[in-house]
PDB file of C-alpha atoms and ligand atoms in Angstrom:
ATOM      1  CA  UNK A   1      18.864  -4.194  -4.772  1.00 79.00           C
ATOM      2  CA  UNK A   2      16.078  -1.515  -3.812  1.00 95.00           C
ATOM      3  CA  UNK A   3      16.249  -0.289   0.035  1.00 94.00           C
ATOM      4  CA  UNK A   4      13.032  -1.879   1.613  1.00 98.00           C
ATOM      5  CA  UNK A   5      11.107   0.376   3.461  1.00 98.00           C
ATOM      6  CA  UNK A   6       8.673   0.706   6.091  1.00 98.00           C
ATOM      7  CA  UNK A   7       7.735   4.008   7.140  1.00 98.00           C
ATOM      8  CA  UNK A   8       5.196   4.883   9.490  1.00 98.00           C
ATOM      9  CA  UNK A   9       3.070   7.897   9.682  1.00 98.00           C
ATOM     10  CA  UNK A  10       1.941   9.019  13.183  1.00 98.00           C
ATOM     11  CA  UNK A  11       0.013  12.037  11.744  1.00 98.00           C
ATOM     12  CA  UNK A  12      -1.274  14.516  14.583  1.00 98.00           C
ATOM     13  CA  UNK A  13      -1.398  11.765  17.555  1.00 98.00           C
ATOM     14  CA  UNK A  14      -0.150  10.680  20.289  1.00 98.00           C
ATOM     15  CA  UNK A  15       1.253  13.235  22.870  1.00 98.00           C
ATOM     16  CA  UNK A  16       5.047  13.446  24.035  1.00 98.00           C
ATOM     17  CA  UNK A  17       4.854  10.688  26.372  1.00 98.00           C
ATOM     18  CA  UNK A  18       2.702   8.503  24.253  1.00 98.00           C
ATOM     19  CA  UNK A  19       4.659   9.196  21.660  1.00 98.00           C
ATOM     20  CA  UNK A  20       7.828   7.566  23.716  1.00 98.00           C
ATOM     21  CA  UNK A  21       6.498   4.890  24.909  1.00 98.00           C
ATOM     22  CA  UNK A  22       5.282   3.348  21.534  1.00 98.00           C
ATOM     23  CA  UNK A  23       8.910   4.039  19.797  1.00 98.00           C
ATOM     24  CA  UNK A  24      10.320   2.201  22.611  1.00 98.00           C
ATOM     25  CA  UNK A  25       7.680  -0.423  21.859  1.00 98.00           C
ATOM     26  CA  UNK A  26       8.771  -0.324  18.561  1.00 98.00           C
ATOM     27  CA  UNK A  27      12.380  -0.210  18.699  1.00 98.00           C
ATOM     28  CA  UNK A  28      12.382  -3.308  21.193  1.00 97.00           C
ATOM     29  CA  UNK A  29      10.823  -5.828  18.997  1.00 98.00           C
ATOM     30  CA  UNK A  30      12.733  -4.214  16.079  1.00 97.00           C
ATOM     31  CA  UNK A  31      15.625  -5.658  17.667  1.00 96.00           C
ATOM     32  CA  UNK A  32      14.031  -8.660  18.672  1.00 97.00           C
ATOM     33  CA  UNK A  33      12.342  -9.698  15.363  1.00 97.00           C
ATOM     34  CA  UNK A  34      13.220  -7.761  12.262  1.00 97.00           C
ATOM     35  CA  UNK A  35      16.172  -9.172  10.677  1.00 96.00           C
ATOM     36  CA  UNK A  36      17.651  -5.548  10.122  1.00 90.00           C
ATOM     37  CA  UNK A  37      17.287  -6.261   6.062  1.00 93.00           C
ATOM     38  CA  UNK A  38      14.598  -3.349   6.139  1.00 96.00           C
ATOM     39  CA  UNK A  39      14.710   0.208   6.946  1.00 98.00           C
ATOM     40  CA  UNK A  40      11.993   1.113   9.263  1.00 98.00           C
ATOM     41  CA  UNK A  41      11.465   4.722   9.620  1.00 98.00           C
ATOM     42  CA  UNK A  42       9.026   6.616  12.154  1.00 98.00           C
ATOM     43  CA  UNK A  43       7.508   9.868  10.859  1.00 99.00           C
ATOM     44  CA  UNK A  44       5.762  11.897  14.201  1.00 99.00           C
ATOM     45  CA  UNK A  45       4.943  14.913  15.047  1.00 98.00           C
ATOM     46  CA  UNK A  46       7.812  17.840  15.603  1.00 98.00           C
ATOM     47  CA  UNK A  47       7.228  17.391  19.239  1.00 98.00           C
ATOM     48  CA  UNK A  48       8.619  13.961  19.044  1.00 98.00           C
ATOM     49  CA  UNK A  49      11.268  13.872  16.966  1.00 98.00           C
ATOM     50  CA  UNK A  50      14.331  14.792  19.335  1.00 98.00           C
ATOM     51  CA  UNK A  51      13.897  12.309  21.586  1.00 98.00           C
ATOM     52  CA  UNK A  52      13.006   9.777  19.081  1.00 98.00           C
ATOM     53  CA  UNK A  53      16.372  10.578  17.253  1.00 98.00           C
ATOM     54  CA  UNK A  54      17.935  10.299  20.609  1.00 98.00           C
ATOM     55  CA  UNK A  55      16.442   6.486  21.070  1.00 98.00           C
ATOM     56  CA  UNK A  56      16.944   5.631  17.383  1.00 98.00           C
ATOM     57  CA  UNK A  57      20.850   6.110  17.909  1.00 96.00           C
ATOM     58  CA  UNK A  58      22.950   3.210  17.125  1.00 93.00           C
ATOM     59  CA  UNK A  59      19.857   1.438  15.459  1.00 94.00           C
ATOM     60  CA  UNK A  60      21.080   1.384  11.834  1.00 91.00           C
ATOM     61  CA  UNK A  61      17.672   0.404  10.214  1.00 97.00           C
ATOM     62  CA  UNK A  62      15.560   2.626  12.227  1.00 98.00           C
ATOM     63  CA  UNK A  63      14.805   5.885  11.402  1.00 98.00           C
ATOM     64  CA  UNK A  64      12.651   9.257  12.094  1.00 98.00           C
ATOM     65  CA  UNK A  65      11.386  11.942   9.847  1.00 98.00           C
ATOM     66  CA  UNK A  66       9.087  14.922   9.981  1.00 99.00           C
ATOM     67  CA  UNK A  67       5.746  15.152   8.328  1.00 98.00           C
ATOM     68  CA  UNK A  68       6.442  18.132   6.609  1.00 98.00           C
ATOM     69  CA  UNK A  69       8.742  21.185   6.318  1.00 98.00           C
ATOM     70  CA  UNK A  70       8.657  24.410   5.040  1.00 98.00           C
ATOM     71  CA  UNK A  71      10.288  25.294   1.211  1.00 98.00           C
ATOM     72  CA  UNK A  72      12.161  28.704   2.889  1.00 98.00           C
ATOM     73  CA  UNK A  73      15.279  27.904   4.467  1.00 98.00           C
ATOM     74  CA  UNK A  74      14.460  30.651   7.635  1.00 98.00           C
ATOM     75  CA  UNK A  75      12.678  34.008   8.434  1.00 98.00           C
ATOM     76  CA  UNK A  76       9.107  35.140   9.170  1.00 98.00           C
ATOM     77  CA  UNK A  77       6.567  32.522   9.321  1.00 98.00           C
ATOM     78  CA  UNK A  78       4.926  32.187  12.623  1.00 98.00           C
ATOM     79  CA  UNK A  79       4.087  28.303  13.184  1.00 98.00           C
ATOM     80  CA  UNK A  80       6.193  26.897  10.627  1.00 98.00           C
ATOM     81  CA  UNK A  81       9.656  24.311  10.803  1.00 98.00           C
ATOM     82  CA  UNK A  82      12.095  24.473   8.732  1.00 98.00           C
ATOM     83  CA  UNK A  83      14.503  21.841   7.064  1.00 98.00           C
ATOM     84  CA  UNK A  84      17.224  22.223   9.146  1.00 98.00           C
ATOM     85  CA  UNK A  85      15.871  22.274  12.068  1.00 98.00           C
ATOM     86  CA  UNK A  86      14.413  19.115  11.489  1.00 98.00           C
ATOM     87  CA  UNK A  87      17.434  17.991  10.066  1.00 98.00           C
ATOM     88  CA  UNK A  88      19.369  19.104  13.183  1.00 98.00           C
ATOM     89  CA  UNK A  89      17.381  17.149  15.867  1.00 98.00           C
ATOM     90  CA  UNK A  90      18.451  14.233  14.067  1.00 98.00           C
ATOM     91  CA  UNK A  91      15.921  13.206  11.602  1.00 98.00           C
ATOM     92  CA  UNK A  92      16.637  11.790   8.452  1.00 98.00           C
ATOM     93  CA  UNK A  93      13.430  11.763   6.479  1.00 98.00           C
ATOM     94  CA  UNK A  94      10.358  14.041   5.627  1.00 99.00           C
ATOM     95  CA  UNK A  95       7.294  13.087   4.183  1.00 98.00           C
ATOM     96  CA  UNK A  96       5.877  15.847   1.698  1.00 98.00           C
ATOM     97  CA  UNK A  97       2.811  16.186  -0.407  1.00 98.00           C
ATOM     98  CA  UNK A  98       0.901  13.677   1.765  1.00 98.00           C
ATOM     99  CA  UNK A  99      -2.721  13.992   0.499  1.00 97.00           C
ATOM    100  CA  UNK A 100      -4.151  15.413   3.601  1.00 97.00           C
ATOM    101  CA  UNK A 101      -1.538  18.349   3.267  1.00 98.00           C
ATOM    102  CA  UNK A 102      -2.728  18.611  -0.342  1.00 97.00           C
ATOM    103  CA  UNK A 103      -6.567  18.825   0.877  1.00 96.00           C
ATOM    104  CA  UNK A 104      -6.686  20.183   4.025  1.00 97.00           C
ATOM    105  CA  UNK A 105      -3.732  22.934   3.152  1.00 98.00           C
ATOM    106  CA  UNK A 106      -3.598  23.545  -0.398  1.00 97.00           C
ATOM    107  CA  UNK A 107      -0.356  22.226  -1.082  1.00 98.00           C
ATOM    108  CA  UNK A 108       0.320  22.334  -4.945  1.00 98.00           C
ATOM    109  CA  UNK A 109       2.853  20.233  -6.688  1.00 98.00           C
ATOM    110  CA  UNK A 110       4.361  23.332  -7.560  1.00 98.00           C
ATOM    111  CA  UNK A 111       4.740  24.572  -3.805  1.00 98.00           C
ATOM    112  CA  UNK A 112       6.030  20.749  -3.269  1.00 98.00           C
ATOM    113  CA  UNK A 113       8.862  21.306  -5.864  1.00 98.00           C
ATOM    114  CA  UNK A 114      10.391  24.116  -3.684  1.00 98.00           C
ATOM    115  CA  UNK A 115       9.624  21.821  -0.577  1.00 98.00           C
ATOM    116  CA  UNK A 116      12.006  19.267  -1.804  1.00 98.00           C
ATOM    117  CA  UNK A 117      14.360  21.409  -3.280  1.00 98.00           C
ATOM    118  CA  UNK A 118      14.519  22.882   0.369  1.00 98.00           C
ATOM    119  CA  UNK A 119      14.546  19.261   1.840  1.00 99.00           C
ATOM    120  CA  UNK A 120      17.268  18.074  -0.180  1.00 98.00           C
ATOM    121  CA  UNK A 121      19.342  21.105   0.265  1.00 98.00           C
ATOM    122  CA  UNK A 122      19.053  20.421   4.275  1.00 98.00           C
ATOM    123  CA  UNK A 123      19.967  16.580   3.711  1.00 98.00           C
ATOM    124  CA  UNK A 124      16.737  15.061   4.715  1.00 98.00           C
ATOM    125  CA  UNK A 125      15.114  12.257   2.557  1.00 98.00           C
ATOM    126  CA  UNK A 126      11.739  13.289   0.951  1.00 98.00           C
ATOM    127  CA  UNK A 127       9.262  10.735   0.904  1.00 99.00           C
ATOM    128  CA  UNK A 128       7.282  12.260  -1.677  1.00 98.00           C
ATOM    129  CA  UNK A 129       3.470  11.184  -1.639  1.00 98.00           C
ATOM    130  CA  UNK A 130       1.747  10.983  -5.064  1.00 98.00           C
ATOM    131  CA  UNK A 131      -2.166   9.656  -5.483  1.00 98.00           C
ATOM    132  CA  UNK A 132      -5.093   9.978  -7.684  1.00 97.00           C
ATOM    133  CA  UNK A 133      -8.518  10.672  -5.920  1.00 96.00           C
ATOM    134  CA  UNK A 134     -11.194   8.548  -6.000  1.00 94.00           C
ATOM    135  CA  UNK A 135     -12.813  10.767  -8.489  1.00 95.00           C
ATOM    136  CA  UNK A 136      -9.873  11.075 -10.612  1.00 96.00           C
ATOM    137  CA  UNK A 137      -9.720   7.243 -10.757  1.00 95.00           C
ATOM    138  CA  UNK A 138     -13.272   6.781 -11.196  1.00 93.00           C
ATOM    139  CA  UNK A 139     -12.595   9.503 -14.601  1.00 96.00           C
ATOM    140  CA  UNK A 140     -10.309   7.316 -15.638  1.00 96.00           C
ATOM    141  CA  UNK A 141      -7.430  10.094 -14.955  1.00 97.00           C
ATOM    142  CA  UNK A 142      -5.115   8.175 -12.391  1.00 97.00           C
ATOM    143  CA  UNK A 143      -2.267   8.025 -15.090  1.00 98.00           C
ATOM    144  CA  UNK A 144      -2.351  11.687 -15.915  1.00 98.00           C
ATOM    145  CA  UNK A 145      -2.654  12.383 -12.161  1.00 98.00           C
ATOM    146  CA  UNK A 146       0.386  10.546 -11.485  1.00 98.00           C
ATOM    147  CA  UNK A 147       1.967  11.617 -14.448  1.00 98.00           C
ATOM    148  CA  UNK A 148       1.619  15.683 -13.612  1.00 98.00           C
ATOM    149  CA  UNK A 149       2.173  15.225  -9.929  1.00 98.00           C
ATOM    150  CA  UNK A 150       5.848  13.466 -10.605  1.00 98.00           C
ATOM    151  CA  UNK A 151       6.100  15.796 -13.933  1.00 98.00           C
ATOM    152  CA  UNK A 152       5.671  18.986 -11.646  1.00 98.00           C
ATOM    153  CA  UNK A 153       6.575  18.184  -8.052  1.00 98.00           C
ATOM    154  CA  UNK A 154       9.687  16.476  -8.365  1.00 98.00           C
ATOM    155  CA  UNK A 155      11.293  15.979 -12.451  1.00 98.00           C
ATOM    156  CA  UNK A 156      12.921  19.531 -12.436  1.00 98.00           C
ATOM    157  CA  UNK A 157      15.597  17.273  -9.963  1.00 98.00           C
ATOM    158  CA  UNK A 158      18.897  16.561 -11.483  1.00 98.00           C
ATOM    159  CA  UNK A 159      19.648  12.561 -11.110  1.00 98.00           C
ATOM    160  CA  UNK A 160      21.656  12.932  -8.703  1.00 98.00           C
ATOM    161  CA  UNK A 161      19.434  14.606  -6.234  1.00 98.00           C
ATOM    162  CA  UNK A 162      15.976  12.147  -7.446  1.00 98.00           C
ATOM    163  CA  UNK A 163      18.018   9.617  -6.239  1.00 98.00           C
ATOM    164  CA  UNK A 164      17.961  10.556  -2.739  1.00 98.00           C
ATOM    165  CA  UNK A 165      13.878  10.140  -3.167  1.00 98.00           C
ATOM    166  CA  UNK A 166      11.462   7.996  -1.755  1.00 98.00           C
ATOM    167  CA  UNK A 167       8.384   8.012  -3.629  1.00 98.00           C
ATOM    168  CA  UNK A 168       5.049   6.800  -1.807  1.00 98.00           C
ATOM    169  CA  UNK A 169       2.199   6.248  -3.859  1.00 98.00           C
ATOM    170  CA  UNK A 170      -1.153   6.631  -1.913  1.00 98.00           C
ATOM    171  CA  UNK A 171      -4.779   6.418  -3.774  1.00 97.00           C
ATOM    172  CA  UNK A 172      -6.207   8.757  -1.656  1.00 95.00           C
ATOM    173  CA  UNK A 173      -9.403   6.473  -1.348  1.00 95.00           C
ATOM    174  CA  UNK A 174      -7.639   4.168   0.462  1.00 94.00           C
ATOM    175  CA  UNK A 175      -6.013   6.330   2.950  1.00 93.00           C
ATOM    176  CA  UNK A 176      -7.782   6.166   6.673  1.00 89.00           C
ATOM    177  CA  UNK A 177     -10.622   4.449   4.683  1.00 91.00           C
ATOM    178  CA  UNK A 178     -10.146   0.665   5.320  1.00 88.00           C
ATOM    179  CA  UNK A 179     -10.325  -0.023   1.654  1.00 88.00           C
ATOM    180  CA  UNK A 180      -7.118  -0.956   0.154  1.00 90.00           C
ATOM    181  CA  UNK A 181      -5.886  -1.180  -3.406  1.00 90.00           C
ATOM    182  CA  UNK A 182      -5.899  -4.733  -4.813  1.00 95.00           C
ATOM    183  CA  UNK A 183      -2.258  -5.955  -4.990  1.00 97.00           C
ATOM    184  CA  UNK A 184      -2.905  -5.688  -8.913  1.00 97.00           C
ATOM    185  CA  UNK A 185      -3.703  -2.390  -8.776  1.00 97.00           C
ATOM    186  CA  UNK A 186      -1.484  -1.346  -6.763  1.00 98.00           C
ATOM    187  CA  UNK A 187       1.643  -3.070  -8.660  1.00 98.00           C
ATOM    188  CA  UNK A 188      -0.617  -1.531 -12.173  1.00 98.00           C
ATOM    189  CA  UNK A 189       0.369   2.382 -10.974  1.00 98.00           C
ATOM    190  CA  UNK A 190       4.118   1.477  -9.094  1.00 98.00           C
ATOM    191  CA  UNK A 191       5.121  -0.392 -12.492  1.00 98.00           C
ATOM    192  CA  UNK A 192       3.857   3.274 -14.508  1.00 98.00           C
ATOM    193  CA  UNK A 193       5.702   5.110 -12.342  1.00 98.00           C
ATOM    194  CA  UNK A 194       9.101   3.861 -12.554  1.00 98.00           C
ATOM    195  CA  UNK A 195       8.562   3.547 -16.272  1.00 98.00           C
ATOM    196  CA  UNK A 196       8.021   7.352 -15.837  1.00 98.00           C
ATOM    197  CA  UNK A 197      11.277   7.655 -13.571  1.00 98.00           C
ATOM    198  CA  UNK A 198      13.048   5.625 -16.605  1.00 98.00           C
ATOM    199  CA  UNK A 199      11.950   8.148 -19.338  1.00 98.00           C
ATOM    200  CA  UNK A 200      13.005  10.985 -16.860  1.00 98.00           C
ATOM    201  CA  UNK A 201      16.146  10.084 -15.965  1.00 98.00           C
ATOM    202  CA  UNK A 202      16.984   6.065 -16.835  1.00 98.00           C
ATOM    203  CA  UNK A 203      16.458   2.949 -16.403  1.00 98.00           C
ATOM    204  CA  UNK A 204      19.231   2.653 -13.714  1.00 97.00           C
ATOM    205  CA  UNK A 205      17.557   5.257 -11.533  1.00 98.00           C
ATOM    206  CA  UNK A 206      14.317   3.903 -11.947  1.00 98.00           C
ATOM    207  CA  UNK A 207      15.395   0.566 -11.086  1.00 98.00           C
ATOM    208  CA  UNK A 208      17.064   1.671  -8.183  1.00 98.00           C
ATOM    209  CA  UNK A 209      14.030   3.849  -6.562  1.00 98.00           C
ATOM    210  CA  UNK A 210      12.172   2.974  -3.833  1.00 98.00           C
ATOM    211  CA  UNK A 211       8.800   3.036  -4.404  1.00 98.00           C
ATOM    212  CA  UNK A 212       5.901   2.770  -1.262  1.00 98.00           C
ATOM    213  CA  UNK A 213       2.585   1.557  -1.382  1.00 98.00           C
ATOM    214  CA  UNK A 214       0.157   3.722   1.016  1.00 97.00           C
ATOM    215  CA  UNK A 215      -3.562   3.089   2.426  1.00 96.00           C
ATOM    216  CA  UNK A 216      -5.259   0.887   4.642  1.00 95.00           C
ATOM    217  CA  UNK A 217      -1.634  -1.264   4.474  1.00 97.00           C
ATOM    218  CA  UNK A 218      -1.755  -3.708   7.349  1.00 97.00           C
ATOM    219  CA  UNK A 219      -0.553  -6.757   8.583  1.00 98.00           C
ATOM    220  CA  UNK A 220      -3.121  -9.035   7.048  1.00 97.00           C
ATOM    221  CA  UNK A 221      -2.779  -7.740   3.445  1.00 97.00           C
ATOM    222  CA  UNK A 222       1.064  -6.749   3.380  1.00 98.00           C
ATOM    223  CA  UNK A 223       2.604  -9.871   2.227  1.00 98.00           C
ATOM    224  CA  UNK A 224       0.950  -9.689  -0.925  1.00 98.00           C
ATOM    225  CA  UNK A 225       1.530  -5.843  -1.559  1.00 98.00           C
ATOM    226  CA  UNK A 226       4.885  -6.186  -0.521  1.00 98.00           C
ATOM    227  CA  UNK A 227       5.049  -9.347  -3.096  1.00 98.00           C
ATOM    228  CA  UNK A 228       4.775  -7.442  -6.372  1.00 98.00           C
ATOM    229  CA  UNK A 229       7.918  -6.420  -8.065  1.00 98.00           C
ATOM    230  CA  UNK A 230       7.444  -2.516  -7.713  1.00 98.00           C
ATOM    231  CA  UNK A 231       6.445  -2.385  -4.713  1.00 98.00           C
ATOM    232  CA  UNK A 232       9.261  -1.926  -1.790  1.00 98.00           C
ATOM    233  CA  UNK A 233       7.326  -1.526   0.828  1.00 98.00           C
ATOM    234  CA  UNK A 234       4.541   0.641   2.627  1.00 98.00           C
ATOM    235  CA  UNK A 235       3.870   4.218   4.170  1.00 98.00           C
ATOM    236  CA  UNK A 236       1.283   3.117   6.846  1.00 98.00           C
ATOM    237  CA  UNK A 237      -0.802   5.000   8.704  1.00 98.00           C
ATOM    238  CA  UNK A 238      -3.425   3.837  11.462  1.00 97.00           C
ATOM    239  CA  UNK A 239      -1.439   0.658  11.732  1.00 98.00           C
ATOM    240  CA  UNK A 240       1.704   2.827  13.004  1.00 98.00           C
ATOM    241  CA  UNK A 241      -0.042   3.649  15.880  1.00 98.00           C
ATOM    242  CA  UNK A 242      -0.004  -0.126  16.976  1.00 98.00           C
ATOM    243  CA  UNK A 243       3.511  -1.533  17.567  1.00 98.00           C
ATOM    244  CA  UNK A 244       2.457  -4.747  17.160  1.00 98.00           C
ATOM    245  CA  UNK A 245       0.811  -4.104  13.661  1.00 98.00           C
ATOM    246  CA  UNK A 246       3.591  -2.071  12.772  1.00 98.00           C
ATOM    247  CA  UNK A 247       6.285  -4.741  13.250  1.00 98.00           C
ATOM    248  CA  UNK A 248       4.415  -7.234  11.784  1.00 98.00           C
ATOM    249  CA  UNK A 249       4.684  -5.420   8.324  1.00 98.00           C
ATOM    250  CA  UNK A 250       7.691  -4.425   9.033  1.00 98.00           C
ATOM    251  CA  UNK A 251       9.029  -8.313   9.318  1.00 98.00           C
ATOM    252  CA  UNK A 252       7.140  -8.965   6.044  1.00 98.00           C
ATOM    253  CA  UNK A 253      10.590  -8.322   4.973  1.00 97.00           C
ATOM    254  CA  UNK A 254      12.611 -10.779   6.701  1.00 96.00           C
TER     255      UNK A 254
HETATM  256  C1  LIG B   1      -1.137   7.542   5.366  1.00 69.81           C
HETATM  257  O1  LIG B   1      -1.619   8.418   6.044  1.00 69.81           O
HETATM  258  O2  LIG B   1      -0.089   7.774   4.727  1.00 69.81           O
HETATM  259  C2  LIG B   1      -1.801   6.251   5.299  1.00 69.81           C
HETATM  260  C3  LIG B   1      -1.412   5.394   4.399  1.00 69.81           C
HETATM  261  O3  LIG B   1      -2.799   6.028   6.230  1.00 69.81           O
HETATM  262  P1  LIG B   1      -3.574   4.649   6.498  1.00 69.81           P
HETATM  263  O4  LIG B   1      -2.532   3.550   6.541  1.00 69.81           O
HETATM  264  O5  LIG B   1      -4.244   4.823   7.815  1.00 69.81           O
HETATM  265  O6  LIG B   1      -4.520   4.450   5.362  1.00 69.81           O
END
C-alpha cells in the first residue's frame, strides 16, 4: 500500500502568530476527523517550523517540512538554511524544485540533484515538484518535460535513497491559477511517471512511490483526483491556508 499524502504548502504567508494559530486549527480537527490513515504534512515558512514541530509531537500522521534548503551542507551564504538545520528543529520533509523556485530563482534540475542529495543526506523527505508549463504542454512537450526533469533532478539516486521520495507533480498552469487538471489528465502524466520510476529502478519501487497531484486541488474537486489509481494524494496550495479546506481534502482519505 502507497503512504497517502496530503501536504500543504503555506508559501511566503502568514506571520509567526498566524502561522500558530492555523496549525492548531489544523491539528484539532485532524484529531477530530481524519481517521489517521493519511499523512498530513504542513510545509511553512522557516519561521514556523520549530514551533510547529513542537505542536506536531505525538501526532503520528502529522507532519512539517521546509520549502526549500540549500544543496551545501554549511559555510558562507548569507540568507540561506541548510538541511540540518531544518532537519534539527524537527521537520521531516522539504519540498524542492517547486515551480515558483524554478521561475522566480532559477533553480535547474541540475542544482535540484545536489539539493536532494543534500536533503537526503540530512534525513529529510524531498517532495520533489516536477511540471510542464503551459507552453510546454500546449507544444506538445509535457512527456519530455517530465521525462528530463525526473531523468536529471532525481535518477542519479540509488533505489534505496529514491525510495525515501515524494514526487509531486504540478502543471504549472494550474498552480495559484484556479484551473485544475482534469482528473484524466492528471492520472494521464502520474501513470507516465511511475512507468518512468519502473524503467529506472523497478516495478516494486514504482509501485511503492508516492506520487502528488498539485494545482488549484481543493475540496470540491479532490475526491475525484484522489480517485485515480496514481494519484496518492495532493500538494495544495491556497487551500492550505484555510483549515477547513485543508481538512476536508485531507479526510478525502478516510
Ligand atoms: C502549490 O503551490 O504547490 C500549489 C499547488 O498551489 P495551489 O494549490 O494554490 O494551486
Amino acid at each position: 500500500m502507497r503512504k497517502k499524502i496530503v501536504a500543504g504548502n503555506w508559501k511566503m504567508n502568514l506571520d509567526y502568530n498566524e502561522g500558530l494559530s492555523l496549525f492548531s486549527e489544523i491539528i484539532n480537527m485532524f484529531k477530530d476527523e481524519a481517521t489517521g490513515k493519511q499523512q498530513a504534512v504542513i510545509c511553512s515558512p522557516f519561521i514556523h517550523l520549530h514551533s510547529l514541530a513542537q505542536m506536531a509531537r505525538g501526532y503520528n500522521n502529522v507532519a512539517v517540512g521546509a520549502q526549500n534548503a540549500h544543496q551545501a551542507e554549511s559555510g558562507a551564504y548569507t540568507g540561506e538554511t541548510s538541511a540540518k538545520m531544518i532537519k534539527s528543529v524537527g521537520a521531516a520533509y522539504v519540498i524542492l524544485g517547486h515551480s515558483e523556485r524554478r521561475q522566480y530563482f532559477g533553480e535547474s534540475n541540475e542544482l535540484l540533484a545536489k539539493k536532494t542529495d543534500t536533503a537526503l543526506k540530512n534525513d529529510l523527505k524531498p517532495i520533489f515538484c516536477i511540471g510542464e508549463t503551459l507552453q510546454e504542454r500546449e507544444a506538445n512537450q509535457h512527456f519530455d518535460i517530465i521525462k528530463s526533469q525526473l531523468a536529471e533532478g532525481v535518477f542519479h539516486l540509488a533505489e534505496t535513497e529514491f525510495a525515501k521520495l515524494v514526487i509531486a507533480y504540478e502543471p504549472v498552469w494550474a498552480i495559484g491559477t484556479g484551473v485544475t487538471a482534469s482528473s484524466e489528465q492528471a492520472q494521464e502524466i502520474h501513470a507516465f511517471i511511475r512507468k518512468e520510476i519502473a524503467a529506472k529502478y523497478n516495478q516494486q519501487v514504482a509501485d511503492s512511490t508516492t506520487i502528488l497531484y498539485g494545482g488549484s486541488c481543493n475540496p470540491k474537486n479532490a475526491p475525484e483526483l484522489f480517485a485515480q489509481p496514481d494519484i496518492d494524494g495532493g500538494l495544495i496550495g491556497g487551500a492550505s491556508l484555510k483549515s477547513r479546506d485543508f481538512i476536508d481534502i485531507v479526510k478525502v482519505f478516510n
